[in-house]
CSV table of C-alpha atoms (C1' of nucleotides) in Angstrom, one decimal:
chain,number,residue,atom,x,y,z
A,24,MET,CA,232.4,-117.3,-62.2
A,25,SER,CA,233.0,-118.5,-58.7
A,26,THR,CA,232.8,-116.8,-55.3
A,27,TYR,CA,234.7,-119.5,-53.4
A,28,SER,CA,237.1,-117.5,-51.4
A,29,ARG,CA,239.1,-119.7,-48.9
A,30,LYS,CA,241.5,-122.1,-50.3
A,31,THR,CA,242.7,-124.6,-47.8
A,32,LYS,CA,243.9,-124.7,-44.2
A,33,LEU,CA,247.8,-124.0,-44.3
A,34,LYS,CA,250.4,-125.9,-42.8
A,35,ALA,CA,250.1,-123.5,-39.5
A,36,ASP,CA,253.7,-124.4,-38.7
A,37,CYS,CA,255.1,-121.1,-39.4
A,38,PRO,CA,254.3,-117.3,-38.4
A,39,MET,CA,253.2,-116.3,-41.7
A,40,GLU,CA,250.9,-119.3,-42.2
A,41,ARG,CA,249.3,-118.7,-39.0
A,42,ALA,CA,248.7,-115.1,-39.9
A,43,LEU,CA,247.1,-115.9,-43.2
A,44,ASN,CA,244.8,-118.5,-41.8
A,45,VAL,CA,243.4,-115.7,-39.5
A,46,MET,CA,242.5,-113.6,-42.4
A,47,THR,CA,241.7,-116.3,-45.0
A,48,GLY,CA,237.7,-116.5,-45.1
A,49,LYS,CA,235.4,-115.0,-47.4
A,50,TRP,CA,234.2,-112.1,-45.4
A,51,LYS,CA,236.8,-111.8,-42.9
A,52,LEU,CA,238.4,-108.8,-44.2
A,53,ALA,CA,235.1,-107.1,-44.8
A,54,LEU,CA,234.3,-107.9,-41.0
A,55,LEU,CA,237.7,-106.5,-40.1
A,56,CYS,CA,237.4,-103.4,-42.1
A,57,GLU,CA,234.1,-102.6,-40.5
A,58,LEU,CA,235.1,-103.4,-37.3
A,59,ASN,CA,238.2,-101.0,-37.8
A,60,ARG,CA,235.6,-98.3,-38.4
A,61,ARG,CA,232.9,-99.1,-35.2
A,62,ASN,CA,231.8,-101.7,-33.2
A,63,ALA,CA,229.0,-103.6,-34.6
A,64,ARG,CA,226.5,-106.2,-34.0
A,65,LEU,CA,225.8,-109.2,-36.2
A,66,VAL,CA,222.6,-107.7,-37.7
A,67,ASP,CA,224.7,-104.7,-38.7
A,68,PHE,CA,227.2,-107.2,-40.7
A,69,GLU,CA,224.0,-108.7,-42.3
A,70,LYS,CA,222.8,-105.3,-43.5
A,71,LYS,CA,226.6,-104.4,-44.7
A,72,ASN,CA,226.8,-107.8,-46.6
A,73,PRO,CA,223.7,-108.9,-47.7
A,74,GLU,CA,225.5,-111.5,-50.1
A,75,ALA,CA,226.7,-113.3,-47.2
A,76,SER,CA,224.4,-115.8,-45.0
A,77,LYS,CA,224.0,-115.1,-41.6
A,78,ARG,CA,225.4,-118.4,-40.8
A,79,THR,CA,228.7,-117.7,-42.3
A,80,LEU,CA,229.2,-114.2,-40.9
A,81,ALA,CA,228.6,-115.7,-37.4
A,82,GLN,CA,230.9,-118.6,-38.0
A,83,GLN,CA,233.8,-116.2,-39.3
A,84,LEU,CA,233.4,-114.0,-36.5
A,85,GLY,CA,233.4,-117.0,-34.2
A,86,GLU,CA,236.6,-118.0,-35.6
A,87,LEU,CA,238.0,-114.3,-35.3
A,88,VAL,CA,237.1,-114.4,-31.5
A,89,LYS,CA,238.5,-117.8,-31.3
A,90,ASP,CA,241.7,-116.7,-32.8
A,91,GLY,CA,242.0,-113.3,-30.5
A,92,ILE,CA,241.2,-110.9,-33.2
A,93,VAL,CA,237.8,-110.0,-32.0
A,94,GLN,CA,235.8,-110.1,-28.8
A,95,LYS,CA,232.1,-109.8,-28.0
A,96,LYS,CA,230.0,-108.0,-25.6
A,97,ASP,CA,227.2,-109.6,-24.4
A,98,PHE,CA,224.6,-107.1,-23.3
A,99,GLN,CA,222.4,-109.9,-21.6
A,100,VAL,CA,219.1,-108.5,-22.8
A,101,TYR,CA,216.1,-110.0,-24.5
A,102,PRO,CA,215.9,-109.7,-27.3
A,103,LYS,CA,219.6,-110.3,-27.4
A,104,LYS,CA,222.3,-107.7,-28.3
A,105,VAL,CA,226.0,-108.7,-28.8
A,106,GLU,CA,228.7,-106.2,-29.9
A,107,TYR,CA,231.7,-107.2,-31.4
A,108,SER,CA,234.9,-105.1,-31.6
A,109,LEU,CA,238.6,-105.3,-32.4
A,110,THR,CA,240.9,-106.7,-29.5
A,111,SER,CA,244.2,-105.0,-29.0
A,112,LEU,CA,245.8,-107.9,-31.0
A,113,GLY,CA,243.1,-107.2,-33.6
A,114,LYS,CA,244.2,-103.8,-34.0
A,115,GLU,CA,247.5,-104.8,-34.7
A,116,LEU,CA,246.5,-106.5,-37.9
A,117,ILE,CA,245.1,-103.5,-39.5
A,118,PRO,CA,248.2,-102.2,-40.8
A,119,VAL,CA,249.0,-105.8,-42.0
A,120,ILE,CA,245.9,-105.7,-44.4
A,121,GLN,CA,246.6,-102.1,-45.2
A,122,LYS,CA,250.1,-103.2,-46.5
A,123,MET,CA,248.4,-106.0,-48.4
A,124,GLY,CA,245.7,-103.5,-49.7
A,125,GLU,CA,248.7,-101.3,-51.0
A,126,PHE,CA,250.1,-104.2,-53.0
A,127,GLY,CA,247.0,-105.5,-54.0
A,128,GLU,CA,246.4,-102.3,-56.0
A,129,LYS,CA,249.0,-103.2,-58.3
A,130,LEU,CA,247.1,-106.4,-59.2
B,30,MET,CA,243.3,-133.9,-38.6
B,31,SER,CA,243.1,-131.9,-41.5
B,32,THR,CA,245.5,-129.9,-43.5
B,33,TYR,CA,243.0,-128.4,-45.7
B,34,SER,CA,244.4,-124.8,-46.0
B,35,ARG,CA,242.9,-122.6,-48.4
B,36,LYS,CA,239.5,-121.4,-47.6
B,37,THR,CA,237.6,-119.8,-50.5
B,38,LYS,CA,237.8,-117.4,-53.3
B,39,LEU,CA,237.1,-114.0,-52.1
B,40,LYS,CA,235.1,-111.5,-53.6
B,41,ALA,CA,238.2,-110.1,-55.5
B,42,ASP,CA,236.7,-106.9,-55.8
B,43,CYS,CA,239.0,-105.0,-53.4
B,44,PRO,CA,242.7,-104.7,-53.4
B,45,MET,CA,243.1,-106.5,-50.3
B,46,GLU,CA,241.1,-109.1,-51.3
B,47,ARG,CA,243.0,-109.6,-54.4
B,48,ALA,CA,246.3,-109.5,-52.7
B,49,LEU,CA,245.1,-112.2,-50.2
B,50,ASN,CA,243.9,-114.4,-53.0
B,51,VAL,CA,247.3,-114.4,-54.6
B,52,MET,CA,249.0,-115.8,-51.5
B,53,THR,CA,246.3,-118.1,-50.3
B,54,GLY,CA,246.8,-122.0,-51.2
B,55,LYS,CA,248.5,-124.4,-49.2
B,56,TRP,CA,251.9,-124.4,-50.5
B,57,LYS,CA,252.2,-120.6,-52.0
B,58,LEU,CA,254.0,-119.1,-49.1
B,59,ALA,CA,256.4,-122.0,-49.0
B,60,LEU,CA,256.9,-121.5,-52.5
B,61,LEU,CA,257.3,-117.8,-52.3
B,62,CYS,CA,259.8,-118.2,-49.6
B,63,GLU,CA,261.8,-120.5,-51.4
B,64,LEU,CA,261.7,-118.3,-54.6
B,65,ASN,CA,262.9,-115.5,-52.4
B,66,ARG,CA,266.1,-117.4,-51.5
B,67,ARG,CA,266.9,-118.8,-55.0
B,68,ASN,CA,265.5,-119.6,-58.3
B,69,ALA,CA,264.2,-123.3,-58.5
B,70,ARG,CA,262.9,-125.9,-60.5
B,71,LEU,CA,259.7,-128.0,-60.0
B,72,VAL,CA,262.0,-130.9,-58.7
B,73,ASP,CA,263.5,-128.7,-55.8
B,74,PHE,CA,260.1,-127.9,-54.6
B,75,GLU,CA,259.2,-131.3,-54.5
B,76,LYS,CA,262.3,-132.1,-52.4
B,77,LYS,CA,261.5,-129.3,-50.2
B,78,ASN,CA,258.2,-130.4,-49.8
B,79,PRO,CA,257.8,-133.7,-49.7
B,80,GLU,CA,254.3,-133.6,-48.0
B,81,ALA,CA,253.1,-131.8,-51.2
B,82,SER,CA,251.9,-133.6,-54.4
B,83,LYS,CA,253.6,-132.8,-57.5
B,84,ARG,CA,250.1,-132.0,-59.2
B,85,THR,CA,249.6,-129.2,-56.3
B,86,LEU,CA,252.9,-127.5,-56.5
B,87,ALA,CA,252.7,-127.2,-60.1
B,88,GLN,CA,249.2,-125.9,-60.2
B,89,GLN,CA,250.0,-123.3,-57.4
B,90,LEU,CA,253.2,-122.3,-59.5
B,91,GLY,CA,250.8,-121.8,-62.3
B,92,GLU,CA,248.5,-119.7,-60.3
B,93,LEU,CA,251.4,-117.5,-59.3
B,94,VAL,CA,252.5,-117.3,-62.8
B,95,LYS,CA,248.9,-116.3,-64.0
B,96,ASP,CA,249.0,-113.8,-61.4
B,97,GLY,CA,252.3,-112.2,-62.5
B,98,ILE,CA,254.1,-113.2,-59.2
B,99,VAL,CA,256.4,-115.8,-60.6
B,100,GLN,CA,257.8,-116.3,-64.1
B,101,LYS,CA,259.1,-119.4,-66.0
B,102,LYS,CA,262.3,-120.0,-68.0
B,103,ASP,CA,261.9,-122.7,-70.2
B,104,PHE,CA,265.4,-124.0,-71.3
B,105,GLN,CA,263.8,-126.0,-74.1
B,106,VAL,CA,266.0,-129.1,-73.5
B,107,TYR,CA,265.1,-132.7,-73.1
B,108,PRO,CA,264.7,-134.0,-70.3
B,109,LYS,CA,263.0,-130.7,-69.7
B,110,LYS,CA,264.5,-128.0,-67.8
B,111,VAL,CA,262.2,-125.1,-66.5
B,112,GLU,CA,263.4,-122.5,-63.8
B,113,TYR,CA,261.0,-120.4,-61.7
B,114,SER,CA,261.7,-117.2,-60.4
B,115,LEU,CA,260.2,-114.1,-58.9
B,116,THR,CA,259.0,-111.3,-61.0
B,117,SER,CA,259.5,-107.7,-59.9
B,118,LEU,CA,256.0,-107.7,-58.8
B,119,GLY,CA,256.6,-110.9,-57.0
B,120,LYS,CA,259.6,-109.2,-55.2
B,121,GLU,CA,257.5,-106.7,-53.9
B,122,LEU,CA,255.1,-109.1,-52.1
B,123,ILE,CA,258.0,-110.5,-50.0
B,124,PRO,CA,257.9,-107.3,-47.4
B,125,VAL,CA,254.0,-108.0,-47.4
B,126,ILE,CA,254.3,-111.5,-46.3
B,127,GLN,CA,257.3,-110.5,-43.6
B,128,LYS,CA,254.9,-108.3,-42.4
B,129,MET,CA,252.4,-110.8,-41.9
B,130,GLY,CA,255.1,-113.0,-40.4
B,131,GLU,CA,255.7,-110.3,-37.8
B,132,PHE,CA,252.3,-110.3,-36.9
B,133,GLY,CA,251.8,-114.2,-36.9
B,134,GLU,CA,254.8,-114.1,-34.2
B,135,LYS,CA,252.2,-112.9,-31.9
B,136,LEU,CA,249.4,-115.7,-32.5
C,5,DC,C1',261.9,-133.9,-65.8
C,6,DA,C1',257.6,-131.0,-66.8
C,7,DG,C1',253.0,-131.0,-66.4
C,8,DG,C1',248.1,-132.9,-67.7
C,9,DA,C1',244.1,-136.0,-66.9
C,10,DT,C1',241.5,-138.6,-63.5
C,11,DC,C1',239.3,-139.9,-59.5
C,12,DC,C1',238.1,-139.0,-54.8
C,13,DA,C1',238.1,-137.4,-49.7
C,14,DG,C1',237.5,-133.3,-47.0
C,15,DT,C1',236.2,-128.6,-46.6
C,16,DG,C1',233.8,-123.7,-47.4
C,17,DC,C1',229.9,-121.6,-47.4
C,18,DG,C1',224.9,-120.7,-49.2
C,19,DA,C1',220.1,-121.4,-48.2
C,20,DT,C1',216.7,-122.5,-45.1
C,21,DA,C1',214.6,-123.2,-40.7
C,22,DC,C1',214.4,-123.4,-35.5
C,23,DT,C1',215.0,-121.7,-30.5
C,24,DG,C1',215.3,-118.9,-26.7
D,10,DC,C1',218.1,-110.7,-32.3
D,11,DA,C1',221.9,-114.1,-31.9
D,12,DG,C1',223.2,-118.5,-32.9
D,13,DT,C1',222.8,-123.3,-34.3
D,14,DA,C1',221.5,-127.5,-37.2
D,15,DT,C1',220.9,-129.4,-41.8
D,16,DC,C1',221.5,-130.0,-46.5
D,17,DG,C1',223.6,-129.4,-50.8
D,18,DC,C1',226.9,-127.9,-53.9
D,19,DA,C1',231.5,-126.0,-55.6
D,20,DC,C1',236.3,-126.1,-54.9
D,21,DT,C1',241.0,-127.6,-52.8
D,22,DG,C1',244.4,-130.7,-53.1
D,23,DG,C1',246.3,-135.5,-52.4
D,24,DA,C1',247.3,-140.1,-55.3
D,25,DT,C1',248.2,-142.2,-59.5
D,26,DC,C1',249.1,-142.8,-64.1
D,27,DC,C1',250.7,-141.2,-68.6
D,28,DT,C1',253.3,-138.4,-72.4
D,29,DG,C1',256.9,-135.9,-74.9
DNA sequence: CAGGATCCAGTGCGATACTG
DNA sequence: CAGTATCGCACTGGATCCTG
């Protein structure tokens, strides 16, 4: 059984595909659900998702940031402390994935 | 520039991820949108999406069938004629992707 | 015309190790 | 701690060919 999750980059020339691209990634829904509950740090995600590699979590968070869904707050301390949270755009994504969840119940 | 669209298979242990898996694939949204408009045959999809290979279109249709989103009607003639259409479950998916589309407008 | 079977390039992501 | 670099493997999906 495979755990390969992402399929392929969509054509991205239509809004639905752009939206789908933003959410598609093995840990992105998990990250978004957690961020919907509370702001969190990379370590927090590592603890919550021990199956995921730190590299992937950091990368997928980075993509969410780049897409404007998530924002970082760098506390500029040592040892480093960086907190992630949903942007206002990111908050608008929550009802969308909830609707997906309702549909997913039927699968 | 790449057009790789699908990311990786999600963990599929939660409804949202199951739903996302069903939609994720380079041509699936295109297939679903077309099927929402009219029933269609493989050739029709080939004409509508000349960028896609027949192999991929057939394969992604097959996945949608396996997931219960799309159904086939085989006319048992020669040359072959097979028509694809949305199942009732598939029709329930339409409003979900429309909601995604609304969100995608903001990206 | 539907749809396999092959072959192959590009990508997702896990493991691991390293830095400031 | 956060973040990056490297390596390696599994998967997506394009091209092409073949059959009934």
